[in-house]
Amino acid sequence: MLGLHFILLGFQALSTALTSHGVAFYDPTQSGGSMLDNAGGGGGEPLNVIISGLSSPAVLTDDGILHFAQAVGFSYECLGFHLGDPQSANLGDGNGWVNQTMELRQDYGDDEIGTCLETLVGGNHFRVYRQNGTAANSGALFLAVSQEEDLAEGHTIIPDGYNIGRDKLVANAVGVTSHEYTTYSTVAQNLTGLLAAGSVGVNHGIATDGMTVLLTVTIIDHS
């Protein structure tokens, strides 16, 4: 039976989410990890969206998350160039602190060159981290999503940018979306107890509401 079961222990959401097909994700904080990445300078960005390990396996690959991102308004960075140092995350899977797998940016309707506009005028973007160590191998993708200022402002995060970025991505993703020959159906579940609300430890001192959104992405057509 394919089901998703979350057991709440006090105020801590345990992420075992057991089904016959595996787990949605493991809570990084239960095994020495963090729900904040390491942005340098002592602060971190919240891992505020999780692509469930119960999603279609093809979605959870590097190519798969890129194609899904393109279906919901994001794409690879402008001309493949990355500005700034990569950030790292410890997902409690035994791999320790690992650099982001990729960073994807809002594409303004053009997945080839649209992210160049995002580089100039700002917009939504997210970093991807994969939970695949031997201690917690869910295959889930943890995303640090945020809305950022334009190039002139150094791409700093806008006020309330972590909540805003998360909510924009989720709004674009939920329901049926498609890109080229692949169609996706995505459902969302709001989770509390993984991230602490407020600004303690958060990069730029920007407070968050403490909500993490779990997305389960299913490929319903690939023709």
PDB file of N, CA and C in Angstrom, residues 36-46 84-85 87 103 105 123 125 127 144-150 153-163 198-208:
ATOM      1  N   LEU A  36      19.316  23.992   8.031  1.00  0.00           N
ATOM      2  CA  LEU A  36      19.907  25.190   7.453  1.00  0.00           C
ATOM      3  C   LEU A  36      21.177  24.781   6.729  1.00  0.00           C
ATOM      4  N   ASP A  37      21.372  25.277   5.510  1.00  0.00           N
ATOM      5  CA  ASP A  37      22.644  25.006   4.865  1.00  0.00           C
ATOM      6  C   ASP A  37      23.710  25.939   5.431  1.00  0.00           C
ATOM      7  N   ASN A  38      24.909  25.866   4.905  1.00  0.00           N
ATOM      8  CA  ASN A  38      26.004  26.726   5.344  1.00  0.00           C
ATOM      9  C   ASN A  38      26.279  27.740   4.241  1.00  0.00           C
ATOM     10  N   ALA A  39      25.842  28.966   4.479  1.00  0.00           N
ATOM     11  CA  ALA A  39      26.006  30.026   3.490  1.00  0.00           C
ATOM     12  C   ALA A  39      27.293  30.813   3.702  1.00  0.00           C
ATOM     13  N   GLY A  40      28.083  30.428   4.694  1.00  0.00           N
ATOM     14  CA  GLY A  40      29.281  31.173   5.032  1.00  0.00           C
ATOM     15  C   GLY A  40      28.939  32.336   5.944  1.00  0.00           C
ATOM     16  N   GLY A  41      29.909  32.819   6.670  1.00  0.00           N
ATOM     17  CA  GLY A  41      29.684  33.952   7.560  1.00  0.00           C
ATOM     18  C   GLY A  41      28.853  33.616   8.781  1.00  0.00           C
ATOM     19  N   GLY A  42      28.679  32.341   9.050  1.00  0.00           N
ATOM     20  CA  GLY A  42      27.973  31.931  10.262  1.00  0.00           C
ATOM     21  C   GLY A  42      26.478  31.753  10.117  1.00  0.00           C
ATOM     22  N   GLY A  43      25.916  32.014   8.951  1.00  0.00           N
ATOM     23  CA  GLY A  43      24.476  31.854   8.752  1.00  0.00           C
ATOM     24  C   GLY A  43      24.166  30.812   7.694  1.00  0.00           C
ATOM     25  N   GLY A  44      22.907  30.405   7.652  1.00  0.00           N
ATOM     26  CA  GLY A  44      22.494  29.405   6.683  1.00  0.00           C
ATOM     27  C   GLY A  44      21.144  29.727   6.086  1.00  0.00           C
ATOM     28  N   GLU A  45      20.887  29.164   4.918  1.00  0.00           N
ATOM     29  CA  GLU A  45      19.592  29.315   4.273  1.00  0.00           C
ATOM     30  C   GLU A  45      18.711  28.116   4.618  1.00  0.00           C
ATOM     31  N   PRO A  46      17.438  28.351   4.905  1.00  0.00           N
ATOM     32  CA  PRO A  46      16.560  27.244   5.281  1.00  0.00           C
ATOM     33  C   PRO A  46      16.304  26.291   4.120  1.00  0.00           C
ATOM     34  N   GLY A  84      29.481  33.332  -7.431  1.00  0.00           N
ATOM     35  CA  GLY A  84      29.464  33.102  -6.000  1.00  0.00           C
ATOM     36  C   GLY A  84      29.885  31.695  -5.640  1.00  0.00           C
ATOM     37  N   ASP A  85      30.250  31.526  -4.380  1.00  0.00           N
ATOM     38  CA  ASP A  85      30.696  30.225  -3.898  1.00  0.00           C
ATOM     39  C   ASP A  85      29.509  29.299  -3.665  1.00  0.00           C
ATOM     40  N   GLN A  87      27.162  26.698  -1.694  1.00  0.00           N
ATOM     41  CA  GLN A  87      26.842  26.474  -0.292  1.00  0.00           C
ATOM     42  C   GLN A  87      26.756  24.972  -0.036  1.00  0.00           C
ATOM     43  N   GLU A 103      22.306  24.778  -8.768  1.00  0.00           N
ATOM     44  CA  GLU A 103      21.520  25.949  -8.428  1.00  0.00           C
ATOM     45  C   GLU A 103      20.707  26.329  -9.658  1.00  0.00           C
ATOM     46  N   ARG A 105      17.528  28.818 -11.421  1.00  0.00           N
ATOM     47  CA  ARG A 105      16.998  30.173 -11.297  1.00  0.00           C
ATOM     48  C   ARG A 105      15.711  30.337 -12.106  1.00  0.00           C
ATOM     49  N   GLY A 123      14.944  37.606  -8.787  1.00  0.00           N
ATOM     50  CA  GLY A 123      13.829  36.673  -8.917  1.00  0.00           C
ATOM     51  C   GLY A 123      14.015  35.497  -7.981  1.00  0.00           C
ATOM     52  N   HIS A 125      15.030  31.591  -6.895  1.00  0.00           N
ATOM     53  CA  HIS A 125      16.052  30.602  -7.212  1.00  0.00           C
ATOM     54  C   HIS A 125      16.132  29.582  -6.094  1.00  0.00           C
ATOM     55  N   ARG A 127      18.716  26.119  -4.434  1.00  0.00           N
ATOM     56  CA  ARG A 127      19.850  25.218  -4.408  1.00  0.00           C
ATOM     57  C   ARG A 127      19.344  23.813  -4.098  1.00  0.00           C
ATOM     58  N   ALA A 144      16.878  24.760  -0.949  1.00  0.00           N
ATOM     59  CA  ALA A 144      16.930  26.046  -0.258  1.00  0.00           C
ATOM     60  C   ALA A 144      16.421  27.090  -1.238  1.00  0.00           C
ATOM     61  N   VAL A 145      15.179  27.519  -1.046  1.00  0.00           N
ATOM     62  CA  VAL A 145      14.498  28.387  -2.006  1.00  0.00           C
ATOM     63  C   VAL A 145      14.419  29.800  -1.449  1.00  0.00           C
ATOM     64  N   SER A 146      14.696  30.792  -2.294  1.00  0.00           N
ATOM     65  CA  SER A 146      14.590  32.180  -1.841  1.00  0.00           C
ATOM     66  C   SER A 146      14.412  33.118  -3.020  1.00  0.00           C
ATOM     67  N   GLN A 147      13.773  34.244  -2.743  1.00  0.00           N
ATOM     68  CA  GLN A 147      13.602  35.317  -3.716  1.00  0.00           C
ATOM     69  C   GLN A 147      14.709  36.331  -3.471  1.00  0.00           C
ATOM     70  N   GLU A 148      15.418  36.724  -4.548  1.00  0.00           N
ATOM     71  CA  GLU A 148      16.577  37.584  -4.368  1.00  0.00           C
ATOM     72  C   GLU A 148      16.458  38.898  -5.139  1.00  0.00           C
ATOM     73  N   GLU A 149      17.260  39.857  -4.691  1.00  0.00           N
ATOM     74  CA  GLU A 149      17.305  41.168  -5.318  1.00  0.00           C
ATOM     75  C   GLU A 149      18.054  41.097  -6.657  1.00  0.00           C
ATOM     76  N   ASP A 150      18.125  42.228  -7.339  1.00  0.00           N
ATOM     77  CA  ASP A 150      18.798  42.274  -8.634  1.00  0.00           C
ATOM     78  C   ASP A 150      20.319  42.319  -8.472  1.00  0.00           C
ATOM     79  N   GLU A 153      22.013  44.981  -6.377  1.00  0.00           N
ATOM     80  CA  GLU A 153      21.931  44.772  -4.925  1.00  0.00           C
ATOM     81  C   GLU A 153      22.729  43.552  -4.483  1.00  0.00           C
ATOM     82  N   GLY A 154      23.499  42.997  -5.403  1.00  0.00           N
ATOM     83  CA  GLY A 154      24.351  41.872  -5.053  1.00  0.00           C
ATOM     84  C   GLY A 154      23.626  40.568  -4.827  1.00  0.00           C
ATOM     85  N   HIS A 155      22.397  40.454  -5.372  1.00  0.00           N
ATOM     86  CA  HIS A 155      21.611  39.229  -5.236  1.00  0.00           C
ATOM     87  C   HIS A 155      21.337  38.862  -3.776  1.00  0.00           C
ATOM     88  N   THR A 156      21.312  39.858  -2.886  1.00  0.00           N
ATOM     89  CA  THR A 156      20.934  39.562  -1.519  1.00  0.00           C
ATOM     90  C   THR A 156      19.464  39.155  -1.471  1.00  0.00           C
ATOM     91  N   ILE A 157      19.052  38.514  -0.392  1.00  0.00           N
ATOM     92  CA  ILE A 157      17.677  38.033  -0.278  1.00  0.00           C
ATOM     93  C   ILE A 157      16.758  39.197   0.071  1.00  0.00           C
ATOM     94  N   ILE A 158      15.588  39.261  -0.572  1.00  0.00           N
ATOM     95  CA  ILE A 158      14.635  40.325  -0.278  1.00  0.00           C
ATOM     96  C   ILE A 158      14.043  40.111   1.112  1.00  0.00           C
ATOM     97  N   PRO A 159      13.455  41.129   1.725  1.00  0.00           N
ATOM     98  CA  PRO A 159      12.766  40.938   2.999  1.00  0.00           C
ATOM     99  C   PRO A 159      11.706  39.838   2.877  1.00  0.00           C
ATOM    100  N   ASP A 160      11.696  38.917   3.831  1.00  0.00           N
ATOM    101  CA  ASP A 160      10.791  37.753   3.829  1.00  0.00           C
ATOM    102  C   ASP A 160      11.026  36.855   2.620  1.00  0.00           C
ATOM    103  N   GLY A 161      12.231  36.920   2.057  1.00  0.00           N
ATOM    104  CA  GLY A 161      12.499  36.238   0.804  1.00  0.00           C
ATOM    105  C   GLY A 161      12.496  34.726   0.865  1.00  0.00           C
ATOM    106  N   TYR A 162      12.741  34.141   2.042  1.00  0.00           N
ATOM    107  CA  TYR A 162      12.719  32.680   2.131  1.00  0.00           C
ATOM    108  C   TYR A 162      11.287  32.161   2.067  1.00  0.00           C
ATOM    109  N   ASN A 163      10.392  32.783   2.804  1.00  0.00           N
ATOM    110  CA  ASN A 163       8.988  32.373   2.737  1.00  0.00           C
ATOM    111  C   ASN A 163       8.402  32.649   1.355  1.00  0.00           C
ATOM    112  N   GLY A 198      11.571  31.978  12.995  1.00  0.00           N
ATOM    113  CA  GLY A 198      12.413  33.069  13.472  1.00  0.00           C
ATOM    114  C   GLY A 198      13.659  33.222  12.642  1.00  0.00           C
ATOM    115  N   SER A 199      14.605  33.984  13.167  1.00  0.00           N
ATOM    116  CA  SER A 199      15.797  34.335  12.395  1.00  0.00           C
ATOM    117  C   SER A 199      17.094  33.788  12.976  1.00  0.00           C
ATOM    118  N   VAL A 200      17.034  33.009  14.056  1.00  0.00           N
ATOM    119  CA  VAL A 200      18.258  32.503  14.686  1.00  0.00           C
ATOM    120  C   VAL A 200      19.004  31.592  13.717  1.00  0.00           C
ATOM    121  N   GLY A 201      20.236  31.949  13.411  1.00  0.00           N
ATOM    122  CA  GLY A 201      21.070  31.148  12.532  1.00  0.00           C
ATOM    123  C   GLY A 201      20.794  31.322  11.058  1.00  0.00           C
ATOM    124  N   VAL A 202      19.787  32.115  10.709  1.00  0.00           N
ATOM    125  CA  VAL A 202      19.386  32.256   9.307  1.00  0.00           C
ATOM    126  C   VAL A 202      20.219  33.347   8.633  1.00  0.00           C
ATOM    127  N   ASN A 203      20.660  33.063   7.414  1.00  0.00           N
ATOM    128  CA  ASN A 203      21.473  34.016   6.673  1.00  0.00           C
ATOM    129  C   ASN A 203      20.752  35.352   6.510  1.00  0.00           C
ATOM    130  N   HIS A 204      21.486  36.426   6.673  1.00  0.00           N
ATOM    131  CA  HIS A 204      20.981  37.802   6.572  1.00  0.00           C
ATOM    132  C   HIS A 204      20.034  38.174   7.710  1.00  0.00           C
ATOM    133  N   GLY A 205      19.833  37.273   8.681  1.00  0.00           N
ATOM    134  CA  GLY A 205      18.931  37.569   9.787  1.00  0.00           C
ATOM    135  C   GLY A 205      17.482  37.712   9.370  1.00  0.00           C
ATOM    136  N   ILE A 206      17.101  37.075   8.272  1.00  0.00           N
ATOM    137  CA  ILE A 206      15.721  37.152   7.765  1.00  0.00           C
ATOM    138  C   ILE A 206      14.887  36.056   8.406  1.00  0.00           C
ATOM    139  N   ALA A 207      13.847  36.435   9.106  1.00  0.00           N
ATOM    140  CA  ALA A 207      13.013  35.471   9.814  1.00  0.00           C
ATOM    141  C   ALA A 207      12.195  34.629   8.833  1.00  0.00           C
ATOM    142  N   THR A 208      11.939  33.400   9.236  1.00  0.00           N
ATOM    143  CA  THR A 208      11.062  32.520   8.462  1.00  0.00           C
ATOM    144  C   THR A 208       9.914  32.064   9.355  1.00  0.00           C
TER     145      THR A 208
END
